[in-house]
PDB file of C-alpha atoms in Angstrom:
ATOM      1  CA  UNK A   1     -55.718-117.596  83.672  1.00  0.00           C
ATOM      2  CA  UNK A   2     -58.439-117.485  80.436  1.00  0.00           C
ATOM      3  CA  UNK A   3     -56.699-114.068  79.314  1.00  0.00           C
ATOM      4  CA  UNK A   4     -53.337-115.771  79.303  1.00  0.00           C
ATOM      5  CA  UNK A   5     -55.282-118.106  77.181  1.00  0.00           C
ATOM      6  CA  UNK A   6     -55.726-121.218  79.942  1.00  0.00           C
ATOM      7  CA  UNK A   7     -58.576-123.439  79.415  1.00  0.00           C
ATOM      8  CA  UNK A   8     -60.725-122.741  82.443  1.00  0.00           C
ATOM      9  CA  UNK A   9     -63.269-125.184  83.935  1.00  0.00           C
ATOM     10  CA  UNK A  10     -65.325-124.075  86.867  1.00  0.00           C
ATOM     11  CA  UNK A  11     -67.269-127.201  88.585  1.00  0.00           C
ATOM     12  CA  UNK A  12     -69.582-126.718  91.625  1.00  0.00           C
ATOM     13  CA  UNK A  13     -71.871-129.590  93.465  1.00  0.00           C
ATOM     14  CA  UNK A  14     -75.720-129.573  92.723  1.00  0.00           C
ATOM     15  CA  UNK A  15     -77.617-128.894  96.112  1.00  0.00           C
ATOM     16  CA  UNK A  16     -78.553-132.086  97.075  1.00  0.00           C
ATOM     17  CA  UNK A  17     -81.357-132.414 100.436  1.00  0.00           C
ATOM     18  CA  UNK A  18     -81.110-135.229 102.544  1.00  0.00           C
ATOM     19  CA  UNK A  19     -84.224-136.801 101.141  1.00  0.00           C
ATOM     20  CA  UNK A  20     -83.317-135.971  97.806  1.00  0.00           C
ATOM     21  CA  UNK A  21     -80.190-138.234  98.626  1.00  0.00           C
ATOM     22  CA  UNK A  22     -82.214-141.091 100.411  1.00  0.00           C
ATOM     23  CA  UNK A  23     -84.843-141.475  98.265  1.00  0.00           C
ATOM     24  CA  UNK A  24     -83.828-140.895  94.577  1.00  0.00           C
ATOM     25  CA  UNK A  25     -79.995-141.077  94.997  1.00  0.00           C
ATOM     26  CA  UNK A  26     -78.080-140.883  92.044  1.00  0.00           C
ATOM     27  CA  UNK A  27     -80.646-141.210  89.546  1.00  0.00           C
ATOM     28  CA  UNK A  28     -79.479-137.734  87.659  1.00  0.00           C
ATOM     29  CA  UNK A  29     -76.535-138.802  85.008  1.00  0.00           C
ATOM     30  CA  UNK A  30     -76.029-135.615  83.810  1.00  0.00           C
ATOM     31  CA  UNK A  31     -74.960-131.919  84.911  1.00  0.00           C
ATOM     32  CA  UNK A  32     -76.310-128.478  84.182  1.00  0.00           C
ATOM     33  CA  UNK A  33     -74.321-125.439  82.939  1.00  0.00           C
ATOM     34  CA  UNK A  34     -74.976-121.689  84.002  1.00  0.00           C
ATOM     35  CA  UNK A  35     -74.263-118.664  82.117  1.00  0.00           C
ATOM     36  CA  UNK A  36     -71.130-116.876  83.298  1.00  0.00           C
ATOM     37  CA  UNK A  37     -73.302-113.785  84.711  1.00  0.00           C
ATOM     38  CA  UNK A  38     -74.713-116.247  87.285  1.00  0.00           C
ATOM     39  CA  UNK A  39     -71.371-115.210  89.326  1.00  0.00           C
ATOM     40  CA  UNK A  40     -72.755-111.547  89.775  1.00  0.00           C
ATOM     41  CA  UNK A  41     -69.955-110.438  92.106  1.00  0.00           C
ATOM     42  CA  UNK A  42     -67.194-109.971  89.899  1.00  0.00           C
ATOM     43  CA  UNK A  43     -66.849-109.964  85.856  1.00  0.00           C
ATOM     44  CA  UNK A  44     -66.894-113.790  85.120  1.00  0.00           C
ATOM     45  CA  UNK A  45     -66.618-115.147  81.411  1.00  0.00           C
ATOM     46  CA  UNK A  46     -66.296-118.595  82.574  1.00  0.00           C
ATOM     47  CA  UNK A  47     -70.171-120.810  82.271  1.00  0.00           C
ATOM     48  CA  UNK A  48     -70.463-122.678  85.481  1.00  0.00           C
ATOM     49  CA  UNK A  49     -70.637-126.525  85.235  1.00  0.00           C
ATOM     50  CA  UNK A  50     -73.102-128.212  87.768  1.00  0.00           C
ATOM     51  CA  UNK A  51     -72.594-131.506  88.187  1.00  0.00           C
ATOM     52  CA  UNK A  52     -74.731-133.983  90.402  1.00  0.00           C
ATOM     53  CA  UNK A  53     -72.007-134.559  92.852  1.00  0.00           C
ATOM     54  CA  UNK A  54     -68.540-134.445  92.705  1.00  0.00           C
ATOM     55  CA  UNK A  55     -67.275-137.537  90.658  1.00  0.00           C
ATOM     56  CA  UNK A  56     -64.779-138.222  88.430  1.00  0.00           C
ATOM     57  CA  UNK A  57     -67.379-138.854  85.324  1.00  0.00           C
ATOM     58  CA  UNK A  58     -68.417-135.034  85.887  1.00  0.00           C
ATOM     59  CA  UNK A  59     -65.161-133.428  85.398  1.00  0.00           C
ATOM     60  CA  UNK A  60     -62.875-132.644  82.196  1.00  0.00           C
ATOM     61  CA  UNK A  61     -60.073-133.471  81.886  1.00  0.00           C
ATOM     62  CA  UNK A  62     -57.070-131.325  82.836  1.00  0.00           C
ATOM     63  CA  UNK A  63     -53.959-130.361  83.882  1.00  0.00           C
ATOM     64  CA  UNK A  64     -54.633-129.056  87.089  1.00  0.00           C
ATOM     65  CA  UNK A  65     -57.755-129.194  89.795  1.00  0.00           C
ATOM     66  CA  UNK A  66     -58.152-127.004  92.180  1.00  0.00           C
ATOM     67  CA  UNK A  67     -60.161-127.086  95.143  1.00  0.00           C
ATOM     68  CA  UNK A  68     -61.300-123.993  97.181  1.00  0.00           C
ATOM     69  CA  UNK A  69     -62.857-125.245  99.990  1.00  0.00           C
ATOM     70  CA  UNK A  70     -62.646-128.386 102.295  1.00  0.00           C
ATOM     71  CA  UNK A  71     -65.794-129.733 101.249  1.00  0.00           C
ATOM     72  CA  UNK A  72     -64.778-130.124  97.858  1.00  0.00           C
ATOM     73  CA  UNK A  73     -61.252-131.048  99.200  1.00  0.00           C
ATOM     74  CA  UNK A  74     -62.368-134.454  99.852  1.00  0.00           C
ATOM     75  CA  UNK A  75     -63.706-135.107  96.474  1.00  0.00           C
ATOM     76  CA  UNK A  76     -60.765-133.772  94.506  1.00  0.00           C
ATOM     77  CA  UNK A  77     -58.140-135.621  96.435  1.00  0.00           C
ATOM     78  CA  UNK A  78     -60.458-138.720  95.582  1.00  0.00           C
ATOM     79  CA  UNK A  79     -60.132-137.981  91.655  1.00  0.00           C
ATOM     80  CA  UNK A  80     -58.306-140.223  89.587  1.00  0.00           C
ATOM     81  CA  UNK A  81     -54.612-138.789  87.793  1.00  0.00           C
ATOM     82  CA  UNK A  82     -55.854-137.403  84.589  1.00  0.00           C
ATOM     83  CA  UNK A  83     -58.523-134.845  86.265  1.00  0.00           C
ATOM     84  CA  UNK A  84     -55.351-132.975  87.076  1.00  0.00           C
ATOM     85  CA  UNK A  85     -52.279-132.295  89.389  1.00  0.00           C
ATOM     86  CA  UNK A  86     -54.122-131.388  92.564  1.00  0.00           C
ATOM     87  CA  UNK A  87     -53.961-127.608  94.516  1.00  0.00           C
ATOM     88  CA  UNK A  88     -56.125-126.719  97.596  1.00  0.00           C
ATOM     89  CA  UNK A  89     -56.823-122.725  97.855  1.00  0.00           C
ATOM     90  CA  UNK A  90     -56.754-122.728 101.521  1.00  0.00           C
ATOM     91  CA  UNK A  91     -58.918-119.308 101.614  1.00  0.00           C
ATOM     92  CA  UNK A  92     -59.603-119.816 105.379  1.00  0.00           C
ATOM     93  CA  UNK A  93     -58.830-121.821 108.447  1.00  0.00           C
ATOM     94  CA  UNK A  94     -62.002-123.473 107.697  1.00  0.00           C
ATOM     95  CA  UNK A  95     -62.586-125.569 111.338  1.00  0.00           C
ATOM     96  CA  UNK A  96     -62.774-122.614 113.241  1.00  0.00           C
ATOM     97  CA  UNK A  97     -66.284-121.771 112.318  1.00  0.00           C
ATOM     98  CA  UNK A  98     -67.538-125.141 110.630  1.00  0.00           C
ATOM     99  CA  UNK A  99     -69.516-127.705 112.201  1.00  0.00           C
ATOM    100  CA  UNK A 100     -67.581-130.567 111.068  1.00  0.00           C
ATOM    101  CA  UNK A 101     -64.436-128.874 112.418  1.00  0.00           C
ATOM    102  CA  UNK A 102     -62.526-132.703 111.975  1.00  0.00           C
ATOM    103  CA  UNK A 103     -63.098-133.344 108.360  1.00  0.00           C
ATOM    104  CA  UNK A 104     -62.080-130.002 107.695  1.00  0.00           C
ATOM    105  CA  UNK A 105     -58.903-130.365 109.763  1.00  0.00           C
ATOM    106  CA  UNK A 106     -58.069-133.510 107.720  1.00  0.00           C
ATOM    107  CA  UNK A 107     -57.869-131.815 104.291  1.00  0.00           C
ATOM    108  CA  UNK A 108     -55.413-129.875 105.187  1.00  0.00           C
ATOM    109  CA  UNK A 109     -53.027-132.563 106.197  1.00  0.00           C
ATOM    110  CA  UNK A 110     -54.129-134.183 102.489  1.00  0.00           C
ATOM    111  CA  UNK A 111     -50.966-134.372 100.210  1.00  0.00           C
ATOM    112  CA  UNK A 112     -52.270-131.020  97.864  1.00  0.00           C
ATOM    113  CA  UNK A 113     -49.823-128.387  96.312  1.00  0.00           C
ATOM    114  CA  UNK A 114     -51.186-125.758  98.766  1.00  0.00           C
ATOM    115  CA  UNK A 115     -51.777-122.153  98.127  1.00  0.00           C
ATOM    116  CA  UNK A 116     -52.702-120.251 101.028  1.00  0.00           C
ATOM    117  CA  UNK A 117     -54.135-116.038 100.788  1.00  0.00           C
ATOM    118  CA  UNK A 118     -52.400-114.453 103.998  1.00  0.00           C
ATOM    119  CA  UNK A 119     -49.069-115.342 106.112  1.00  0.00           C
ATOM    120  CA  UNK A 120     -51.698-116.411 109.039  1.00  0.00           C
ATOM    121  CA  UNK A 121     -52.891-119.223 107.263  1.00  0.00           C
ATOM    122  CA  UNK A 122     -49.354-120.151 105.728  1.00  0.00           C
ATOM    123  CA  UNK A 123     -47.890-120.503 109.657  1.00  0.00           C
ATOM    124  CA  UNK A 124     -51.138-122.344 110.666  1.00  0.00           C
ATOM    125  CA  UNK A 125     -50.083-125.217 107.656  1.00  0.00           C
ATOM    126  CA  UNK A 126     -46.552-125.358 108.581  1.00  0.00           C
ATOM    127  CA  UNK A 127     -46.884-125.242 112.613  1.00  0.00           C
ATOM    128  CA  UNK A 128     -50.227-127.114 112.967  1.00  0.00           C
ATOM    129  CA  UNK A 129     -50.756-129.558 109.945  1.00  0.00           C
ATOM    130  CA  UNK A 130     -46.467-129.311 109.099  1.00  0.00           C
ATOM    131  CA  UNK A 131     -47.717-128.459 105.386  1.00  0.00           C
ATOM    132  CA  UNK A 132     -45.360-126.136 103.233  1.00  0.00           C
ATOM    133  CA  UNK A 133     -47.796-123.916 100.880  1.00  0.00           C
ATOM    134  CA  UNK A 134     -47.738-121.127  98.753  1.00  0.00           C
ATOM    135  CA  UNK A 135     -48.479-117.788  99.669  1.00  0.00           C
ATOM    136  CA  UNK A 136     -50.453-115.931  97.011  1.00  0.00           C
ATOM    137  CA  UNK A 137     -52.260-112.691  98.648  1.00  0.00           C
ATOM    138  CA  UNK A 138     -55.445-111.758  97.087  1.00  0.00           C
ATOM    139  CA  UNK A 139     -54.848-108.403  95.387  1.00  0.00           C
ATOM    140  CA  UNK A 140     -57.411-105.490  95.356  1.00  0.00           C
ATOM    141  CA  UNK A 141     -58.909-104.741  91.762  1.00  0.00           C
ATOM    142  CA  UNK A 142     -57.489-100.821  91.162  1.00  0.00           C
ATOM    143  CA  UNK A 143     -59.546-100.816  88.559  1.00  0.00           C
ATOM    144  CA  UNK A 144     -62.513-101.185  90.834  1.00  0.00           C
ATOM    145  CA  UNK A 145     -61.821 -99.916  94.044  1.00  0.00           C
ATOM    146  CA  UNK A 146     -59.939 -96.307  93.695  1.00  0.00           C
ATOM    147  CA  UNK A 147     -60.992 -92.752  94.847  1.00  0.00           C
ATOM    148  CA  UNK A 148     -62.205 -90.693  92.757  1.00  0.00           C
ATOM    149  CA  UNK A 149     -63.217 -88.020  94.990  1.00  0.00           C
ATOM    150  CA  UNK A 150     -62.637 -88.967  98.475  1.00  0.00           C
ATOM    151  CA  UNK A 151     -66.232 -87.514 100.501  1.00  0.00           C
ATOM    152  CA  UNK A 152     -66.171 -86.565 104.008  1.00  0.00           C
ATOM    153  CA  UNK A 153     -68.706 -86.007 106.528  1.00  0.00           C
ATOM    154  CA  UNK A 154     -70.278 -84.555 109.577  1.00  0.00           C
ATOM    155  CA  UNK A 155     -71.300 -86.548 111.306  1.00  0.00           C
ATOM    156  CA  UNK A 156     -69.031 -89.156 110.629  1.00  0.00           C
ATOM    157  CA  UNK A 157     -70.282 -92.117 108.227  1.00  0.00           C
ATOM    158  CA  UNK A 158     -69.237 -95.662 109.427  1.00  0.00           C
ATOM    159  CA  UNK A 159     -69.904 -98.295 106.889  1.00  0.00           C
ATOM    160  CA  UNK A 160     -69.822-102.318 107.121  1.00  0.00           C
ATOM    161  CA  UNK A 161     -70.872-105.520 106.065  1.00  0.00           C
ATOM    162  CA  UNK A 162     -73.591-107.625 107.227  1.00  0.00           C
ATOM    163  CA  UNK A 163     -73.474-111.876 106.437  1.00  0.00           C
ATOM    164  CA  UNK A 164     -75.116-114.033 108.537  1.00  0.00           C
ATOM    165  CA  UNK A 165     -72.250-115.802 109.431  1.00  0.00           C
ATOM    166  CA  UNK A 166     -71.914-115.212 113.609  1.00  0.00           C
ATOM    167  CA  UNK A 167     -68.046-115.155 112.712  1.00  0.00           C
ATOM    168  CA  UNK A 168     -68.650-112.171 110.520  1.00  0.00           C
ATOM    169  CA  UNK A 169     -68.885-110.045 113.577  1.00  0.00           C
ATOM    170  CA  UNK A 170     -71.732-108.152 112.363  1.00  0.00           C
ATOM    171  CA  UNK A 171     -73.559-107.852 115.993  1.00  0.00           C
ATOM    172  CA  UNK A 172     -70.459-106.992 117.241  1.00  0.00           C
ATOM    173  CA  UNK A 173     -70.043-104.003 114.663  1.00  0.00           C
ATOM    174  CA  UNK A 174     -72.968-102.301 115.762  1.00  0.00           C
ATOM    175  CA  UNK A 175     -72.319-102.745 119.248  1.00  0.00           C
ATOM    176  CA  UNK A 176     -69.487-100.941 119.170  1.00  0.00           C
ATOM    177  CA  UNK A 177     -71.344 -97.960 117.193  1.00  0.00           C
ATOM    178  CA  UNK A 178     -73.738 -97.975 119.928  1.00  0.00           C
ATOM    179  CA  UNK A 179     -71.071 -98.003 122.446  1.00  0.00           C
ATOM    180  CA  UNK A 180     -69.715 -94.922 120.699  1.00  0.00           C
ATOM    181  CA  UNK A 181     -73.170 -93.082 120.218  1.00  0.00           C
ATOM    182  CA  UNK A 182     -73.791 -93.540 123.908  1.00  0.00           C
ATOM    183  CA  UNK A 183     -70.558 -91.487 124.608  1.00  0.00           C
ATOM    184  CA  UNK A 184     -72.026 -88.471 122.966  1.00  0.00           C
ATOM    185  CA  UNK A 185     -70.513 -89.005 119.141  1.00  0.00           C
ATOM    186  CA  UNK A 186     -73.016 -88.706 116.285  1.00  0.00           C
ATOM    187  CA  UNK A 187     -72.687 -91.838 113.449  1.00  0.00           C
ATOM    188  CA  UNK A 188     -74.259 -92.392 110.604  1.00  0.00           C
ATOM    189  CA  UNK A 189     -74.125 -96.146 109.522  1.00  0.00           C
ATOM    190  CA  UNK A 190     -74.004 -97.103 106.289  1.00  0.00           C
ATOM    191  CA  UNK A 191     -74.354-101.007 105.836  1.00  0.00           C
ATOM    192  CA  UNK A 192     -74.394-103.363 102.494  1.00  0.00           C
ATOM    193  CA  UNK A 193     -74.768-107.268 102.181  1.00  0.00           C
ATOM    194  CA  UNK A 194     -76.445-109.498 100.032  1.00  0.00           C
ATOM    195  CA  UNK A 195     -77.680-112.075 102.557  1.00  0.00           C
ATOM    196  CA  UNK A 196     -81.307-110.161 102.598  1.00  0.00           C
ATOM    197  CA  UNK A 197     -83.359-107.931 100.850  1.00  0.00           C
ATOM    198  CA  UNK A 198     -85.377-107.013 103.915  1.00  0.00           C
ATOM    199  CA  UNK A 199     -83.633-104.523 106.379  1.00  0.00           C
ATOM    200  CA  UNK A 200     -85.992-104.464 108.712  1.00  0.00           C
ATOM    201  CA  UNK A 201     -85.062-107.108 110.863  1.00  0.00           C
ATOM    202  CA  UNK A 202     -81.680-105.504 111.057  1.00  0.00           C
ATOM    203  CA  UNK A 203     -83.537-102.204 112.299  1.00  0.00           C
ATOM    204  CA  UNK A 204     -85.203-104.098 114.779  1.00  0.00           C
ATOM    205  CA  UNK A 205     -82.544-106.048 115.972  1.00  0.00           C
ATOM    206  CA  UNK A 206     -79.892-102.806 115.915  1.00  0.00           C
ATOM    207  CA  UNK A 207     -82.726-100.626 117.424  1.00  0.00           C
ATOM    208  CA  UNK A 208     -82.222 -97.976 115.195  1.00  0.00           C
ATOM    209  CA  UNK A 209     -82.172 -97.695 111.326  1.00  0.00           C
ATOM    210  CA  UNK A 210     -79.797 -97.142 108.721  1.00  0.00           C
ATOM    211  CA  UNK A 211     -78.982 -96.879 105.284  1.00  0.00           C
ATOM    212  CA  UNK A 212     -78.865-100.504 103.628  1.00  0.00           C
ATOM    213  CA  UNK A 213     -77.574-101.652 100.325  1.00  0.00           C
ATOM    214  CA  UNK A 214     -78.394-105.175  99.285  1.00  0.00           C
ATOM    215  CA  UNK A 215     -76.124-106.199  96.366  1.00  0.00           C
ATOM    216  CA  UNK A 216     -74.930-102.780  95.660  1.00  0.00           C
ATOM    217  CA  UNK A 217     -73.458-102.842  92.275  1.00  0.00           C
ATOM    218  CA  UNK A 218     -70.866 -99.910  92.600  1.00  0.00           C
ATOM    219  CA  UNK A 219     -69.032-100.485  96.385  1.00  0.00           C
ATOM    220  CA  UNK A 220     -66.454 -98.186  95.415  1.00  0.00           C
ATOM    221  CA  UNK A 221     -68.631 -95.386  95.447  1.00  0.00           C
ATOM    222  CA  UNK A 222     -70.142 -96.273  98.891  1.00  0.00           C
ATOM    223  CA  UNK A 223     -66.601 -97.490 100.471  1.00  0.00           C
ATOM    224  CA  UNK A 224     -65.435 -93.269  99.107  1.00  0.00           C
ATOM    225  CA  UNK A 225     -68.408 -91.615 100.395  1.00  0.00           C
ATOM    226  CA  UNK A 226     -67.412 -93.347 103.933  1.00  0.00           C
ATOM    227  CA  UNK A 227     -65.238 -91.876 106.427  1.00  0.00           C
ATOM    228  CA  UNK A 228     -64.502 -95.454 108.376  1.00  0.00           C
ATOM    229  CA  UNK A 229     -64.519 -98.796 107.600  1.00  0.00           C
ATOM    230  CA  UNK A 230     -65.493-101.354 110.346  1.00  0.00           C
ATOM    231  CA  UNK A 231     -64.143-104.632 110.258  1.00  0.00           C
ATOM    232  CA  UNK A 232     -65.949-106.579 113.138  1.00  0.00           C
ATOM    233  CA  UNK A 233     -65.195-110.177 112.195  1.00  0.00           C
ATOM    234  CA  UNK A 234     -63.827-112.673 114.656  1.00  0.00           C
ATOM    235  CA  UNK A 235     -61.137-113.851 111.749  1.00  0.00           C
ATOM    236  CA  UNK A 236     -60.446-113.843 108.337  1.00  0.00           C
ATOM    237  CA  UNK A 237     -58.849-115.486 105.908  1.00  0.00           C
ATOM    238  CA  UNK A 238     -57.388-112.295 104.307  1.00  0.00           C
ATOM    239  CA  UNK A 239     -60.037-109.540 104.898  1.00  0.00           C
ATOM    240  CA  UNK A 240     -60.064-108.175 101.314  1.00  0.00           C
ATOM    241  CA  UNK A 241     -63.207-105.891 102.043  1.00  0.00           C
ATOM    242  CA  UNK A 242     -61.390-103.867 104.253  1.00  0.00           C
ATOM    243  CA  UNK A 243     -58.397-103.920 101.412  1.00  0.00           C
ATOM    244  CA  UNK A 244     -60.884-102.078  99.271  1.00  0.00           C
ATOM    245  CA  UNK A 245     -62.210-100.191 101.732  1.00  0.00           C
ATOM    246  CA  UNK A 246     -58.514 -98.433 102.092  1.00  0.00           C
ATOM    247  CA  UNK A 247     -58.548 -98.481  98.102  1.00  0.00           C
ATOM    248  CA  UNK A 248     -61.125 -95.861  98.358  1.00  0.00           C
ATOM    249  CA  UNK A 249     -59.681 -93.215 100.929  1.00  0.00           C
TER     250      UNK A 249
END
């Protein structure tokens, strides 16, 4: 949208702790801003607006607001006319793996334009929450993800990602590579993430040790020098990392 030449706001809540809130509560007026290369995952030219919570004296005004998550859903359904014509990215079915699985539930039955990333979530508006949306699939950046040279290897190398979410099936992904080196196949595992710097745990855990990429700043190059892609997770909202993955056969 800023190449077309849009105006482009990006807003995010301050971390607030509960004592923070109890004690002091809204005693800071104002809101930071962070330089665009605080996003580090993708090439951002936007700054990043903090703002104390989400409140109508914190945000410009514009045409549109969009929210991208059903904690902020609340907030920008809240916000008066002139903050914008309201979207909701529906990105996931959110209640399946939050705690407060109700609130979440009731932003998607909120009166938002909805735009939804996968067919899965567009039948869960319409039969569950009867909510029309958009369907707007997440495409793959060719300009990122592509094979140069596609590497193959004996033994096989089987690569994944580790979060910390449960949902993220990471546990589950190296079960199943157990499961397969008990059966007499050789794997190497080749695993990136950027939810710790500190393998070890992950050794300990897995009972064996592997190669580990925290942050890695070129994927493509470690999605290509993999023969298989394992996609463990309970659900997803799209899956785009396996998208890539097949980007770079």
């Amino acid at each position: 949208l800023q190449v077309m030449g849009c105006e482009v706001n990006l807003v995010i809540p301050a971390p607030q702790p509960k004592w923070y809130r109890r004690i002091f509560g809204d005693w800071h007026k104002g809101g930071t801003i962070l330089s665009p290369d605080s996003i580090d995952w993708f090439e951002n030219k936007i700054p990043v607006s903090v703002a104390p919570k989400l409140h109508s004296r914190y945000m410009p005004k514009a045409d549109i607001l969009l929210a991208s998550s059903w904690q902020t859903a609340h907030s920008a359904f809240d916000m008066p006319a002139d903050v914008g014509r309201k979207f909701y990215f529906v990105q996931h079915h959110e209640c399946l793996w939050t705690r407060d699985k109700e609130k979440a539930r009731q932003t998607y039955r909120l009166p938002f334009t909805k735009i939804v990333v996968s067919t899965w979530l567009k039948e869960i508006m319409l039969n569950v929450y009867q909510q029309e949306s958009h369907l707007f699939v997440n495409p793959v950046d060719r300009q990122q993800f592509f094979c140069a040279k596609k590497q193959w290897n004996r033994p096989r190398k089987v690569c994944l990602l580790h979060h910390d979410y449960d949902w993220k099936g990471f546990a589950e992904g190296i079960q199943a590579v157990q499961r397969v080196r008990s059966q007499g196949y050789d794997l190497e595992v080749v695993v990136f993430g950027e939810k710790t710097d500190d393998p070890s745990p992950l050794f300990k855990s897995a009972g064996f040790e592997f190669e580990y990429h925290y942050r890695p700043k070129q994927l493509q190059l470690i999605y290509s020098a993999c023969d298989i892609y394992l996609c463990p997770s309970w659900y997803e909202g799209l899956g785009l990392p396996a998208m890539e993955a097949m980007a770079c056969r």
